[in-house]
Coordinates of C-alpha atoms in Angstrom, one line a residue:
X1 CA 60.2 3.5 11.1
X2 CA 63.6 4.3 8.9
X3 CA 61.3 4.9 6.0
X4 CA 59.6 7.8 7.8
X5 CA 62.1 10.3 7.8
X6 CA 63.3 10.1 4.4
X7 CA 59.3 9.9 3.3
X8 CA 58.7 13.8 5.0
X9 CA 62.0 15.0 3.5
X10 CA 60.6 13.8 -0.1
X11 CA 57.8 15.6 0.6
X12 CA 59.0 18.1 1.8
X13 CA 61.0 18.6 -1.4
X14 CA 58.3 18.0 -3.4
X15 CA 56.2 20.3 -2.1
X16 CA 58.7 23.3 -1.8
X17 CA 59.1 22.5 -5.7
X18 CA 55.6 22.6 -6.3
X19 CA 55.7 26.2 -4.9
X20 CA 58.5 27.3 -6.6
X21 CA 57.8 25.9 -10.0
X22 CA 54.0 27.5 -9.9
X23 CA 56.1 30.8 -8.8
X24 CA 58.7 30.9 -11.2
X25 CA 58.1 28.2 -14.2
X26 CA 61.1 26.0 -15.1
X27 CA 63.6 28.2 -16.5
X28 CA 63.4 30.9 -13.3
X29 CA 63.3 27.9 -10.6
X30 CA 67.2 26.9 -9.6
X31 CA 67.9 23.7 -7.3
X32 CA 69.1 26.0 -4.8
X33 CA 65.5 27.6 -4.9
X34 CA 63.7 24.0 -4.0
X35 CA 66.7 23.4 -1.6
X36 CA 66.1 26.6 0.0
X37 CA 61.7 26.6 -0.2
X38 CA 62.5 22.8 1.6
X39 CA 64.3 23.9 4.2
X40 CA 67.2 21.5 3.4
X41 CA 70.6 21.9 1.8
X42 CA 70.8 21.3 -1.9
X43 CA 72.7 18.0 -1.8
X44 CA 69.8 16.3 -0.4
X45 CA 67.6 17.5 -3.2
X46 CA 69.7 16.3 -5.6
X47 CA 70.0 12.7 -3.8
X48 CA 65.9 12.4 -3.5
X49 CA 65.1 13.2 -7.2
X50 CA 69.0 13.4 -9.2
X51 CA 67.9 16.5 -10.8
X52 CA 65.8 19.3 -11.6
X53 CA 63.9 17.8 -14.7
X54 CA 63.1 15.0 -12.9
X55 CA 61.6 17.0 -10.0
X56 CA 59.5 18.7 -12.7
X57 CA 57.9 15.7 -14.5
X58 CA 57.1 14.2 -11.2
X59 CA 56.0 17.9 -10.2
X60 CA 54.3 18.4 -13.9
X61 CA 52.2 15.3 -13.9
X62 CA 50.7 16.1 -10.7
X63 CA 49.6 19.7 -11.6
X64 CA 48.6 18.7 -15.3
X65 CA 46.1 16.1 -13.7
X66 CA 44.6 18.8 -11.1
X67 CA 43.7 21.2 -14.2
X68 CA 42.5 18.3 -16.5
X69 CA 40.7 15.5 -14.4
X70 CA 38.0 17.2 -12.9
X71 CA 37.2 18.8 -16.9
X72 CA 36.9 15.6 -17.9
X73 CA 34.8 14.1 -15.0
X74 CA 31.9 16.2 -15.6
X75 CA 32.3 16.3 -19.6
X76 CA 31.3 12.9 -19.1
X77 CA 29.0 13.4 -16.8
X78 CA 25.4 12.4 -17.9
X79 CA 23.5 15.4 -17.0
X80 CA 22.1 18.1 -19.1
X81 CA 24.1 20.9 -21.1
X82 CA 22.7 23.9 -18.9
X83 CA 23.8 22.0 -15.8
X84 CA 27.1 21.1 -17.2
X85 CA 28.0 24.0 -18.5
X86 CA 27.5 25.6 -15.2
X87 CA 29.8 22.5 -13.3
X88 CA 32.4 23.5 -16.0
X89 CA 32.2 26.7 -15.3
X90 CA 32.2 26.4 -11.3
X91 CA 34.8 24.0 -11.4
X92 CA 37.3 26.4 -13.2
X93 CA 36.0 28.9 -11.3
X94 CA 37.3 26.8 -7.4
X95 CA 40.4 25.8 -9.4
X96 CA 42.2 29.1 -10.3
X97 CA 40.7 30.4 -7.0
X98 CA 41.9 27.9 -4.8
X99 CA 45.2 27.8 -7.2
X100 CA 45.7 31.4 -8.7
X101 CA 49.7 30.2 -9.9
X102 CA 48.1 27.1 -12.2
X103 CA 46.9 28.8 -15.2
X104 CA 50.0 30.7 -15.7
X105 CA 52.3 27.6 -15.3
X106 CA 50.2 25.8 -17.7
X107 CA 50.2 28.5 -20.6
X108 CA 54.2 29.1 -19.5
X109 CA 54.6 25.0 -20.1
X110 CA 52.4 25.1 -23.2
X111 CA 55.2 27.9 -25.1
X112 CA 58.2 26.0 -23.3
X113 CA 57.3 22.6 -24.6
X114 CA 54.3 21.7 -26.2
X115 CA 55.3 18.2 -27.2
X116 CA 55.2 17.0 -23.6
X117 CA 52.3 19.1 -22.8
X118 CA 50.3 17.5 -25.4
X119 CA 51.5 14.1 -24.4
X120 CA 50.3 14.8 -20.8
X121 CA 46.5 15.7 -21.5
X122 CA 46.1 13.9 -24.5
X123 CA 43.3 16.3 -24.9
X124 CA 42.1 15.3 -28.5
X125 CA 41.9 11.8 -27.6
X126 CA 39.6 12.7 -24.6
X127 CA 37.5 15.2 -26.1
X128 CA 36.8 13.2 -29.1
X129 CA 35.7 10.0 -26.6
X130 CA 33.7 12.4 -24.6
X131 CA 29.8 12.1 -24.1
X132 CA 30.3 15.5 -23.9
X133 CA 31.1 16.1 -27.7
X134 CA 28.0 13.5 -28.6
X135 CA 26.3 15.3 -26.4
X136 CA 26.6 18.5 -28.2
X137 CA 26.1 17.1 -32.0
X138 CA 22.9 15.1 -30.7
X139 CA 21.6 18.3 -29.4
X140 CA 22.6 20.7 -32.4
X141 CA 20.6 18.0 -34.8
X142 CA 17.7 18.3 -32.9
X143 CA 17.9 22.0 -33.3
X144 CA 18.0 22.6 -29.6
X145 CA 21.0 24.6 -30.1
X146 CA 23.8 26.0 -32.1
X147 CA 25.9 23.7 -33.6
X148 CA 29.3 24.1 -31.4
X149 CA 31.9 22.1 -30.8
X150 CA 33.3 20.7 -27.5
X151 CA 36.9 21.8 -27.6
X152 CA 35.5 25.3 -28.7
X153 CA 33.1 25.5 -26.0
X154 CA 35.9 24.6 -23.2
X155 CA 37.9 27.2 -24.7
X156 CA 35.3 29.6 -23.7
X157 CA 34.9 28.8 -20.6
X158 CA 38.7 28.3 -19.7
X159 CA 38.9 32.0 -20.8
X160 CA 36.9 33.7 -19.6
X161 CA 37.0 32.5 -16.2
X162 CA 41.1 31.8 -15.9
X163 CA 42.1 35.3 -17.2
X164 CA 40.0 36.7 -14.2
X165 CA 42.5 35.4 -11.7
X166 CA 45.6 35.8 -13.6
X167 CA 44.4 39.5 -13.6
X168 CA 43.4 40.0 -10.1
X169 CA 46.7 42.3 -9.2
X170 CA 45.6 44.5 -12.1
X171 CA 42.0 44.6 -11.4
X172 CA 42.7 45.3 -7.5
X173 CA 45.0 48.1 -8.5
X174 CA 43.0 49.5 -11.3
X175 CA 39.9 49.8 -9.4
X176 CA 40.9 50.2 -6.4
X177 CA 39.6 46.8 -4.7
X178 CA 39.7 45.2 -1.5
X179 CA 40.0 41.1 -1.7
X180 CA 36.0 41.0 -0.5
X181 CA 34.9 43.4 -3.4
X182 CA 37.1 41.3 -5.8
X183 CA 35.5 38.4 -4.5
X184 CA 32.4 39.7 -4.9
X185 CA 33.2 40.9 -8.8
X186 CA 34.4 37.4 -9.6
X187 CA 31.6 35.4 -8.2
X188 CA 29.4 38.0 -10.3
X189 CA 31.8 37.6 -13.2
X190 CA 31.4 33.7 -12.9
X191 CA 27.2 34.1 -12.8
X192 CA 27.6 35.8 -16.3
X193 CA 29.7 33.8 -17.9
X194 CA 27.3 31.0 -17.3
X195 CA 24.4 33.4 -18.6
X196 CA 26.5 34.4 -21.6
X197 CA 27.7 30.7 -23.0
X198 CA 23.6 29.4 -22.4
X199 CA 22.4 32.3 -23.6
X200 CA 24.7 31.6 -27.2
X201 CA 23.7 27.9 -27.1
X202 CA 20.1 28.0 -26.5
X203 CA 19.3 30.9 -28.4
X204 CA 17.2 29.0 -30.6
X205 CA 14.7 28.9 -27.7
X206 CA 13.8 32.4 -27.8
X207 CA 13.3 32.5 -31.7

């Protein structure tokens, strides 16, 4: 029962920071921030995680793994390209909808320090494993479609569907829209960017 307590007050702090961090980065988030999202005083903060880097790896790890994991689930996936290119797309899509703040941490963490953010992902190892990137040479030999590769193809994806939400203010503004018509323009935006990348890969179909 002692454990309980102390259990929701970490928590609690790790959640305010989770908030924060997506709100402000690293550099713009204080202690007193976290202290003050938590609803606790700062000294407590400080006894639960000693300070605020080590908040932020713990906080890092967890939101690096949300933008990564399901990526790498369904490059791995053993379905066809059409039907994984539209799960790639989709899952972005539910991501930086559900968790509009994410993509700009990332790219924020990316300039700060991209030592640890390559260490985190380990992105080259992954894609390089993938069944995804066999997937796409087996397929470009047998002249199915153009030759790509994976870590080019992701980078499509990621954006054109993630600069759509860091955007929304602007596009609201600019054209005037409520949060229905918006969602209505992004699920529209989503259908075409699945057209457009199939349409570029199988285009030797049509010849």
């Amino acid at each position: 029962m002692r454990c309980s307590p102390s259990k929701n007050t970490e928590e609690r702090i790790r959640e305010a920071a989770r908030q924060v961090f997506l709100e402000k980065g690293y550099d713009g988030t204080t202690s007193r921030d976290i202290a003050d999202a938590a609803g606790i005083n700062i000294a407590l903060t400080n006894y639960y995680f000693r300070s605020k880097e080590k908040l932020f790896i713990s906080i890092f790890d967890e939101l690096i793994q949300l933008f990564f994991e399901g990526m790498f689930r369904i490059l791995n996936k053993p379905i066809g390209l059409r039907e994984k290119i539209a799960e790639l797309v989709e899952h972005d899509f539910q991501l930086m909808k559900n968790n509009p703040s994410l993509s700009i941490f990332v790219m924020n963490e990316i300039h700060r320090n991209p030592e640890r953010m390559a260490n985190a992902v380990e992105a080259r190892k992954q894609f390089q494993q993938s069944v995804f990137d066999e997937q796409l040479r087996r397929e470009a030999a047998l002249g199915h479609i153009r030759p790509i590769e994976a870590m080019h193809l992701t980078v499509m994806i990621v954006a054109n569907i993630q600069f759509l939400f860091v955007s929304k203010a602007m596009h609201i503004r600019i054209w005037h829209m409520s949060e229905d018509a918006f969602e209505a323009f992004a699920n529209r935006h989503k259908d075409i960017v699945i057209d457009m990348i199939t349409s570029y890969l199988f285009a030797f179909e049509s010849v």
